[in-house]
PDB file of C-alpha atoms in Angstrom:
ATOM      1  CA  MET A   1       0.000   0.000   0.000  1.00 45.00           C
ATOM      2  CA  THR A   2       1.340   3.454  -0.911  1.00 43.00           C
ATOM      3  CA  ARG A   3       1.710   5.774   2.061  1.00 47.00           C
ATOM      4  CA  PRO A   4       0.511   9.430   1.696  1.00 44.00           C
ATOM      5  CA  SER A   5       4.109  10.706   1.841  1.00 42.00           C
ATOM      6  CA  GLN A   6       5.139   8.275  -0.916  1.00 43.00           C
ATOM      7  CA  ALA A   7       2.205   9.370  -3.047  1.00 40.00           C
ATOM      8  CA  ALA A   8       3.128  13.026  -2.629  1.00 40.00           C
ATOM      9  CA  GLY A   9       6.686  12.257  -3.649  1.00 42.00           C
ATOM     10  CA  LEU A  10       5.471  10.403  -6.747  1.00 35.00           C
ATOM     11  CA  ILE A  11       3.290  13.363  -7.764  1.00 35.00           C
ATOM     12  CA  VAL A  12       6.219  15.767  -7.486  1.00 35.00           C
ATOM     13  CA  ALA A  13       8.445  13.421  -9.527  1.00 37.00           C
ATOM     14  CA  LEU A  14       5.838  13.268 -12.301  1.00 33.00           C
ATOM     15  CA  LEU A  15       5.497  17.063 -12.253  1.00 36.00           C
ATOM     16  CA  LEU A  16       9.260  17.475 -12.554  1.00 35.00           C
ATOM     17  CA  ILE A  17       9.315  15.231 -15.617  1.00 31.00           C
ATOM     18  CA  ALA A  18       6.383  17.023 -17.208  1.00 37.00           C
ATOM     19  CA  GLY A  19       7.849  20.426 -16.419  1.00 39.00           C
ATOM     20  CA  CYS A  20      10.978  19.865 -18.502  1.00 36.00           C
ATOM     21  CA  THR A  21       9.135  20.196 -21.814  1.00 34.00           C
ATOM     22  CA  ASN A  22       7.995  23.180 -23.877  1.00 38.00           C
ATOM     23  CA  GLY A  23       9.904  25.726 -21.815  1.00 43.00           C
ATOM     24  CA  ILE A  24       7.816  25.036 -18.689  1.00 38.00           C
ATOM     25  CA  LYS A  25       9.992  24.545 -15.639  1.00 45.00           C
ATOM     26  CA  THR A  26       8.646  22.844 -12.531  1.00 37.00           C
ATOM     27  CA  ILE A  27      10.539  24.128  -9.546  1.00 37.00           C
ATOM     28  CA  ALA A  28      10.151  23.258  -5.885  1.00 35.00           C
ATOM     29  CA  PRO A  29      10.907  26.135  -3.493  1.00 37.00           C
ATOM     30  CA  SER A  30      14.058  25.512  -1.461  1.00 40.00           C
ATOM     31  CA  GLY A  31      13.279  23.767   1.813  1.00 41.00           C
ATOM     32  CA  ALA A  32       9.601  23.367   0.980  1.00 36.00           C
ATOM     33  CA  LYS A  33       7.619  20.180   1.488  1.00 32.00           C
ATOM     34  CA  PRO A  34       6.746  18.281  -1.727  1.00 31.00           C
ATOM     35  CA  ALA A  35       3.082  19.198  -1.374  1.00 28.00           C
ATOM     36  CA  THR A  36       3.955  22.888  -1.889  1.00 36.00           C
ATOM     37  CA  ALA A  37       5.625  22.324  -5.274  1.00 47.00           C
ATOM     38  CA  VAL A  38       4.218  24.478  -8.068  1.00 62.00           C
ATOM     39  CA  THR A  39       4.576  24.512 -11.825  1.00 74.00           C
ATOM     40  CA  ALA A  40       6.446  27.674 -12.750  1.00 83.00           C
ATOM     41  CA  ASP A  41       6.080  28.972 -16.287  1.00 92.00           C
ATOM     42  CA  LEU A  42       9.606  30.242 -16.913  1.00 96.00           C
ATOM     43  CA  VAL A  43      10.981  31.108 -20.336  1.00 97.00           C
ATOM     44  CA  PRO A  44      14.375  32.202 -21.685  1.00 98.00           C
ATOM     45  CA  LEU A  45      14.231  35.951 -22.256  1.00 98.00           C
ATOM     46  CA  ALA A  46      16.077  35.581 -25.557  1.00 98.00           C
ATOM     47  CA  THR A  47      13.050  33.842 -27.075  1.00 97.00           C
ATOM     48  CA  ARG A  48      10.742  36.734 -26.171  1.00 97.00           C
ATOM     49  CA  ALA A  49      13.040  39.756 -26.434  1.00 97.00           C
ATOM     50  CA  PRO A  50      16.139  38.969 -28.497  1.00 97.00           C
ATOM     51  CA  GLY A  51      17.027  42.665 -28.602  1.00 97.00           C
ATOM     52  CA  VAL A  52      17.753  42.714 -24.863  1.00 98.00           C
ATOM     53  CA  ARG A  53      21.482  42.289 -24.308  1.00 98.00           C
ATOM     54  CA  GLN A  54      22.588  39.813 -21.640  1.00 98.00           C
ATOM     55  CA  ASP A  55      25.624  40.098 -19.375  1.00 98.00           C
ATOM     56  CA  MET A  56      24.840  37.485 -16.737  1.00 98.00           C
ATOM     57  CA  ARG A  57      27.453  38.299 -14.134  1.00 98.00           C
ATOM     58  CA  TYR A  58      26.802  35.508 -11.652  1.00 98.00           C
ATOM     59  CA  ALA A  59      27.619  32.823 -14.201  1.00 98.00           C
ATOM     60  CA  THR A  60      31.114  34.348 -14.474  1.00 98.00           C
ATOM     61  CA  ARG A  61      33.925  35.603 -12.225  1.00 98.00           C
ATOM     62  CA  HIS A  62      32.846  39.211 -12.825  1.00 98.00           C
ATOM     63  CA  ASN A  63      30.876  39.618  -9.590  1.00 98.00           C
ATOM     64  CA  PHE A  64      31.436  40.346  -5.899  1.00 98.00           C
ATOM     65  CA  LEU A  65      32.205  36.677  -5.120  1.00 98.00           C
ATOM     66  CA  GLY A  66      34.900  36.637  -7.797  1.00 98.00           C
ATOM     67  CA  ARG A  67      33.724  33.252  -9.120  1.00 98.00           C
ATOM     68  CA  PRO A  68      30.662  31.633 -10.711  1.00 98.00           C
ATOM     69  CA  VAL A  69      27.810  31.483  -8.215  1.00 98.00           C
ATOM     70  CA  ALA A  70      26.131  28.212  -7.230  1.00 98.00           C
ATOM     71  CA  GLY A  71      23.081  27.467  -9.356  1.00 98.00           C
ATOM     72  CA  TYR A  72      24.245  29.288 -12.486  1.00 98.00           C
ATOM     73  CA  GLU A  73      25.084  26.527 -14.939  1.00 97.00           C
ATOM     74  CA  ALA A  74      24.593  28.842 -17.932  1.00 98.00           C
ATOM     75  CA  GLY A  75      24.798  32.571 -18.520  1.00 98.00           C
ATOM     76  CA  GLU A  76      21.187  32.935 -19.637  1.00 98.00           C
ATOM     77  CA  CYS A  77      18.312  35.083 -18.433  1.00 98.00           C
ATOM     78  CA  TRP A  78      15.198  33.133 -17.449  1.00 98.00           C
ATOM     79  CA  LEU A  79      12.035  34.861 -16.218  1.00 98.00           C
ATOM     80  CA  SER A  80       8.377  34.192 -15.636  1.00 98.00           C
ATOM     81  CA  ARG A  81       6.519  34.385 -18.925  1.00 97.00           C
ATOM     82  CA  ALA A  82       4.722  37.543 -17.786  1.00 98.00           C
ATOM     83  CA  ALA A  83       7.989  39.290 -16.902  1.00 98.00           C
ATOM     84  CA  ALA A  84       9.672  38.257 -20.149  1.00 98.00           C
ATOM     85  CA  GLU A  85       6.787  39.502 -22.260  1.00 98.00           C
ATOM     86  CA  SER A  86       6.730  42.791 -20.382  1.00 98.00           C
ATOM     87  CA  LEU A  87      10.452  43.306 -21.002  1.00 98.00           C
ATOM     88  CA  ALA A  88       9.824  42.585 -24.676  1.00 98.00           C
ATOM     89  CA  ALA A  89       7.413  45.523 -24.701  1.00 97.00           C
ATOM     90  CA  VAL A  90       9.996  47.746 -22.993  1.00 98.00           C
ATOM     91  CA  GLN A  91      12.635  46.760 -25.532  1.00 98.00           C
ATOM     92  CA  SER A  92      10.244  47.460 -28.385  1.00 97.00           C
ATOM     93  CA  GLU A  93       9.762  50.991 -27.072  1.00 97.00           C
ATOM     94  CA  LEU A  94      13.510  51.533 -26.673  1.00 98.00           C
ATOM     95  CA  ALA A  95      14.309  50.312 -30.181  1.00 96.00           C
ATOM     96  CA  GLY A  96      12.892  53.522 -31.632  1.00 95.00           C
ATOM     97  CA  GLN A  97      14.958  55.619 -29.247  1.00 98.00           C
ATOM     98  CA  GLY A  98      18.398  54.284 -30.094  1.00 98.00           C
ATOM     99  CA  LEU A  99      18.635  52.318 -26.853  1.00 98.00           C
ATOM    100  CA  ALA A 100      18.425  48.748 -25.598  1.00 98.00           C
ATOM    101  CA  LEU A 101      18.027  47.034 -22.275  1.00 98.00           C
ATOM    102  CA  LYS A 102      20.977  45.133 -20.846  1.00 98.00           C
ATOM    103  CA  VAL A 103      20.350  42.628 -18.059  1.00 98.00           C
ATOM    104  CA  TYR A 104      22.857  41.499 -15.445  1.00 98.00           C
ATOM    105  CA  ASP A 105      20.651  39.069 -13.546  1.00 98.00           C
ATOM    106  CA  CYS A 106      17.159  37.636 -13.847  1.00 98.00           C
ATOM    107  CA  TYR A 107      15.784  34.490 -12.182  1.00 98.00           C
ATOM    108  CA  ARG A 108      18.160  33.558  -9.347  1.00 98.00           C
ATOM    109  CA  PRO A 109      17.992  30.078  -7.756  1.00 98.00           C
ATOM    110  CA  GLN A 110      17.700  29.926  -3.981  1.00 98.00           C
ATOM    111  CA  LYS A 111      20.966  27.982  -3.922  1.00 98.00           C
ATOM    112  CA  ALA A 112      22.662  31.069  -5.372  1.00 98.00           C
ATOM    113  CA  VAL A 113      21.186  33.220  -2.602  1.00 98.00           C
ATOM    114  CA  ASP A 114      22.467  30.662  -0.086  1.00 98.00           C
ATOM    115  CA  ASP A 115      25.901  30.980  -1.720  1.00 98.00           C
ATOM    116  CA  PHE A 116      25.765  34.754  -1.210  1.00 98.00           C
ATOM    117  CA  VAL A 117      24.917  34.219   2.458  1.00 98.00           C
ATOM    118  CA  ARG A 118      27.844  31.831   2.978  1.00 98.00           C
ATOM    119  CA  TRP A 119      30.177  34.332   1.327  1.00 98.00           C
ATOM    120  CA  GLY A 120      28.831  37.161   3.467  1.00 98.00           C
ATOM    121  CA  ARG A 121      29.567  35.254   6.651  1.00 97.00           C
ATOM    122  CA  ASP A 122      33.140  34.503   5.604  1.00 98.00           C
ATOM    123  CA  LEU A 123      34.718  37.720   6.864  1.00 98.00           C
ATOM    124  CA  ALA A 124      38.176  36.516   5.856  1.00 97.00           C
ATOM    125  CA  ASP A 125      37.275  36.759   2.164  1.00 97.00           C
ATOM    126  CA  GLN A 126      37.824  40.425   1.320  1.00 96.00           C
ATOM    127  CA  LYS A 127      39.377  40.109  -2.138  1.00 93.00           C
ATOM    128  CA  ASN A 128      36.740  42.161  -3.974  1.00 96.00           C
ATOM    129  CA  LYS A 129      36.089  44.775  -1.312  1.00 98.00           C
ATOM    130  CA  ASP A 130      37.690  47.665  -3.232  1.00 98.00           C
ATOM    131  CA  MET A 131      35.448  47.070  -6.237  1.00 97.00           C
ATOM    132  CA  TYR A 132      32.078  46.220  -4.667  1.00 98.00           C
ATOM    133  CA  TYR A 133      31.892  47.512  -1.083  1.00 98.00           C
ATOM    134  CA  PRO A 134      34.813  49.909  -0.488  1.00 98.00           C
ATOM    135  CA  ARG A 135      33.004  52.005   2.136  1.00 97.00           C
ATOM    136  CA  VAL A 136      31.021  49.275   3.902  1.00 97.00           C
ATOM    137  CA  PRO A 137      32.546  46.766   6.348  1.00 97.00           C
ATOM    138  CA  LYS A 138      31.742  43.261   5.193  1.00 97.00           C
ATOM    139  CA  SER A 139      30.440  42.522   8.686  1.00 97.00           C
ATOM    140  CA  GLU A 140      27.621  45.039   8.035  1.00 97.00           C
ATOM    141  CA  LEU A 141      26.437  43.776   4.632  1.00 97.00           C
ATOM    142  CA  PHE A 142      23.549  41.847   6.222  1.00 96.00           C
ATOM    143  CA  LYS A 143      22.544  44.642   8.611  1.00 96.00           C
ATOM    144  CA  ARG A 144      22.450  47.181   5.800  1.00 94.00           C
ATOM    145  CA  GLY A 145      20.357  44.910   3.598  1.00 94.00           C
ATOM    146  CA  TYR A 146      22.877  44.256   0.836  1.00 95.00           C
ATOM    147  CA  ILE A 147      22.714  40.502   1.470  1.00 95.00           C
ATOM    148  CA  ALA A 148      19.626  38.618   2.660  1.00 96.00           C
ATOM    149  CA  GLU A 149      18.505  35.005   2.966  1.00 97.00           C
ATOM    150  CA  LYS A 150      15.682  35.547   0.454  1.00 97.00           C
ATOM    151  CA  SER A 151      15.710  37.458  -2.822  1.00 98.00           C
ATOM    152  CA  GLY A 152      12.911  38.635  -5.074  1.00 97.00           C
ATOM    153  CA  HIS A 153      14.977  37.317  -7.977  1.00 98.00           C
ATOM    154  CA  SER A 154      14.105  33.780  -6.876  1.00 98.00           C
ATOM    155  CA  ARG A 155      10.450  34.526  -7.638  1.00 98.00           C
ATOM    156  CA  ALA A 156      11.451  34.871 -11.327  1.00 98.00           C
ATOM    157  CA  SER A 157       9.995  38.330 -12.004  1.00 98.00           C
ATOM    158  CA  THR A 158      12.860  40.587 -10.909  1.00 98.00           C
ATOM    159  CA  VAL A 159      15.702  41.840 -13.092  1.00 98.00           C
ATOM    160  CA  ASP A 160      18.912  43.815 -12.654  1.00 98.00           C
ATOM    161  CA  MET A 161      19.448  46.029 -15.685  1.00 98.00           C
ATOM    162  CA  THR A 162      20.842  49.108 -17.341  1.00 98.00           C
ATOM    163  CA  LEU A 163      20.533  50.891 -20.677  1.00 98.00           C
ATOM    164  CA  LEU A 164      22.831  50.384 -23.654  1.00 98.00           C
ATOM    165  CA  VAL A 165      23.397  52.923 -26.418  1.00 98.00           C
ATOM    166  CA  VAL A 166      22.625  51.522 -29.879  1.00 98.00           C
ATOM    167  CA  ASP A 167      22.362  54.777 -31.841  1.00 98.00           C
ATOM    168  CA  ALA A 168      23.983  57.691 -30.011  1.00 98.00           C
ATOM    169  CA  LYS A 169      22.318  60.375 -32.102  1.00 98.00           C
ATOM    170  CA  ARG A 170      18.821  59.127 -31.388  1.00 98.00           C
ATOM    171  CA  ALA A 171      19.619  58.251 -27.786  1.00 98.00           C
ATOM    172  CA  SER A 172      20.781  61.824 -27.088  1.00 98.00           C
ATOM    173  CA  LYS A 173      17.150  62.940 -27.227  1.00 98.00           C
ATOM    174  CA  TRP A 174      16.354  60.837 -24.172  1.00 98.00           C
ATOM    175  CA  VAL A 175      19.423  60.266 -22.015  1.00 98.00           C
ATOM    176  CA  ARG A 176      22.443  62.376 -21.084  1.00 98.00           C
ATOM    177  CA  GLY A 177      26.171  62.157 -20.531  1.00 97.00           C
ATOM    178  CA  PRO A 178      28.835  60.482 -22.686  1.00 96.00           C
ATOM    179  CA  LEU A 179      27.084  58.645 -25.512  1.00 98.00           C
ATOM    180  CA  ALA A 180      28.595  56.370 -28.137  1.00 98.00           C
ATOM    181  CA  ASP A 181      27.283  53.320 -29.908  1.00 98.00           C
ATOM    182  CA  GLY A 182      27.820  50.178 -27.841  1.00 97.00           C
ATOM    183  CA  ILE A 183      28.456  51.761 -24.438  1.00 98.00           C
ATOM    184  CA  GLU A 184      26.246  51.740 -21.361  1.00 98.00           C
ATOM    185  CA  VAL A 185      24.343  54.860 -20.397  1.00 98.00           C
ATOM    186  CA  ASP A 186      26.026  56.636 -17.471  1.00 98.00           C
ATOM    187  CA  MET A 187      24.253  55.599 -14.255  1.00 98.00           C
ATOM    188  CA  GLY A 188      26.922  56.893 -11.891  1.00 98.00           C
ATOM    189  CA  THR A 189      27.955  53.619 -10.282  1.00 98.00           C
ATOM    190  CA  PRO A 190      28.620  50.113 -11.556  1.00 98.00           C
ATOM    191  CA  PHE A 191      26.132  47.300 -11.031  1.00 98.00           C
ATOM    192  CA  ASP A 192      26.306  45.731  -7.559  1.00 98.00           C
ATOM    193  CA  LEU A 193      28.186  48.531  -5.855  1.00 98.00           C
ATOM    194  CA  PHE A 194      27.114  48.178  -2.205  1.00 98.00           C
ATOM    195  CA  ASP A 195      26.953  51.858  -1.369  1.00 98.00           C
ATOM    196  CA  GLU A 196      24.498  54.709  -0.875  1.00 97.00           C
ATOM    197  CA  GLN A 197      25.764  56.094  -4.181  1.00 98.00           C
ATOM    198  CA  SER A 198      23.750  53.300  -5.826  1.00 98.00           C
ATOM    199  CA  HIS A 199      20.458  54.531  -4.352  1.00 98.00           C
ATOM    200  CA  THR A 200      18.257  55.556  -7.265  1.00 98.00           C
ATOM    201  CA  ASP A 201      17.611  59.063  -5.934  1.00 98.00           C
ATOM    202  CA  ASN A 202      21.073  59.698  -4.513  1.00 98.00           C
ATOM    203  CA  ALA A 203      21.463  63.477  -4.605  1.00 98.00           C
ATOM    204  CA  GLN A 204      25.253  63.375  -4.820  1.00 97.00           C
ATOM    205  CA  GLN A 205      25.167  62.105  -8.379  1.00 98.00           C
ATOM    206  CA  SER A 206      25.602  64.503 -11.289  1.00 98.00           C
ATOM    207  CA  PRO A 207      22.496  66.048 -12.903  1.00 98.00           C
ATOM    208  CA  ASP A 208      23.028  63.832 -15.961  1.00 98.00           C
ATOM    209  CA  VAL A 209      23.151  60.655 -13.864  1.00 98.00           C
ATOM    210  CA  GLN A 210      20.094  61.692 -11.860  1.00 98.00           C
ATOM    211  CA  HIS A 211      18.237  62.309 -15.124  1.00 98.00           C
ATOM    212  CA  ASN A 212      19.239  58.914 -16.545  1.00 98.00           C
ATOM    213  CA  ARG A 213      18.179  57.023 -13.431  1.00 98.00           C
ATOM    214  CA  ARG A 214      14.825  58.806 -13.311  1.00 98.00           C
ATOM    215  CA  TRP A 215      14.298  58.257 -17.029  1.00 98.00           C
ATOM    216  CA  LEU A 216      14.906  54.503 -16.676  1.00 98.00           C
ATOM    217  CA  ARG A 217      12.561  54.345 -13.693  1.00 98.00           C
ATOM    218  CA  SER A 218       9.820  56.214 -15.565  1.00 98.00           C
ATOM    219  CA  LEU A 219      10.203  53.897 -18.542  1.00 98.00           C
ATOM    220  CA  MET A 220       9.903  50.806 -16.364  1.00 98.00           C
ATOM    221  CA  GLN A 221       7.000  52.154 -14.335  1.00 98.00           C
ATOM    222  CA  ARG A 222       5.026  52.832 -17.510  1.00 96.00           C
ATOM    223  CA  ASN A 223       5.462  49.189 -18.388  1.00 97.00           C
ATOM    224  CA  GLY A 224       4.409  47.824 -15.006  1.00 98.00           C
ATOM    225  CA  TRP A 225       7.661  47.553 -13.006  1.00 98.00           C
ATOM    226  CA  LYS A 226       8.722  48.984  -9.651  1.00 98.00           C
ATOM    227  CA  ASN A 227      12.227  50.000  -8.630  1.00 98.00           C
ATOM    228  CA  LEU A 228      14.070  49.059  -5.447  1.00 98.00           C
ATOM    229  CA  PRO A 229      15.120  52.520  -4.149  1.00 98.00           C
ATOM    230  CA  GLU A 230      18.446  51.232  -2.834  1.00 97.00           C
ATOM    231  CA  GLU A 231      19.548  49.913  -6.245  1.00 98.00           C
ATOM    232  CA  TRP A 232      19.069  51.890  -9.448  1.00 98.00           C
ATOM    233  CA  TRP A 233      19.364  48.687 -11.493  1.00 98.00           C
ATOM    234  CA  HIS A 234      16.777  46.542  -9.633  1.00 98.00           C
ATOM    235  CA  TYR A 235      13.191  46.178 -10.930  1.00 98.00           C
ATOM    236  CA  THR A 236      10.311  43.847 -10.033  1.00 98.00           C
ATOM    237  CA  LEU A 237       7.171  43.258 -12.083  1.00 98.00           C
ATOM    238  CA  VAL A 238       4.061  44.652 -10.393  1.00 98.00           C
ATOM    239  CA  GLY A 239       1.565  41.816 -10.014  1.00 96.00           C
ATOM    240  CA  GLU A 240       4.296  39.187 -10.355  1.00 98.00           C
ATOM    241  CA  PRO A 241       2.784  35.713 -10.870  1.00 97.00           C
ATOM    242  CA  TYR A 242       4.658  33.947  -8.020  1.00 97.00           C
ATOM    243  CA  PRO A 243       4.758  36.461  -5.138  1.00 97.00           C
ATOM    244  CA  GLU A 244       5.147  33.806  -2.435  1.00 95.00           C
ATOM    245  CA  GLN A 245       7.383  31.259  -4.201  1.00 96.00           C
ATOM    246  CA  TYR A 246      11.182  31.102  -4.033  1.00 96.00           C
ATOM    247  CA  PHE A 247      12.358  28.697  -6.719  1.00 97.00           C
ATOM    248  CA  ASP A 248      15.555  26.676  -6.779  1.00 96.00           C
ATOM    249  CA  MET A 249      15.996  25.089 -10.208  1.00 95.00           C
ATOM    250  CA  PRO A 250      19.500  25.813 -11.596  1.00 96.00           C
ATOM    251  CA  VAL A 251      19.842  28.267 -14.468  1.00 97.00           C
ATOM    252  CA  ARG A 252      20.538  26.136 -17.538  1.00 94.00           C
ATOM    253  CA  SER A 253      20.676  26.536 -21.289  1.00 91.00           C
ATOM    254  CA  ASN A 254      17.409  26.295 -23.145  1.00 77.00           C
TER     255      ASN A 254
END
């Protein structure tokens, strides 16, 4: 006779098999009981918005850990279908303005967040301090909210992004500062700088940078996204489809 726990496990196994087809990923939240597993409709952003450039930092050494992060088996942006389709609309608007979106991170497995937490607690590892947190003691990264045990990215509808110049002449009508084809729009700080200078409305930034940050925020708000005030690059889809789920499937190639 099959016990209830065995039956629940069998159901989850069948869902996992079914979820690997047609771009539908079945992901169990980290640490959750099998009965809480849900079918998450995640898609590769490249199939919905090929014009969005991808620079997936956590699949590389170019990040504050200085190495690929656990859970990133491929440098690809995956998002909920709703988030991907919304970004496609944003990119369509930007195409006529000589600009493009560039994403640094999208769906983030819970195991990657756990990797961040382990790194944050290892106070002996300071090798990237000068680049990513020069004015913040590593011992305060948790207290100041730069590292947490849960991330909205794991709900698959949050992105870290900037703007890329495609046509400098057209882009100059919308954004300010140094503009040349192929470069990023000046946002004042690099992605993932743990500092108050990264706050979207930081008043110490130049007028051009303040304009560019506000312009990006206005663009995203019009398309249904909200900004995290502490990070000019961080946006979450309003009405995200999985507001209570933190997924843990590794990021893999399509």
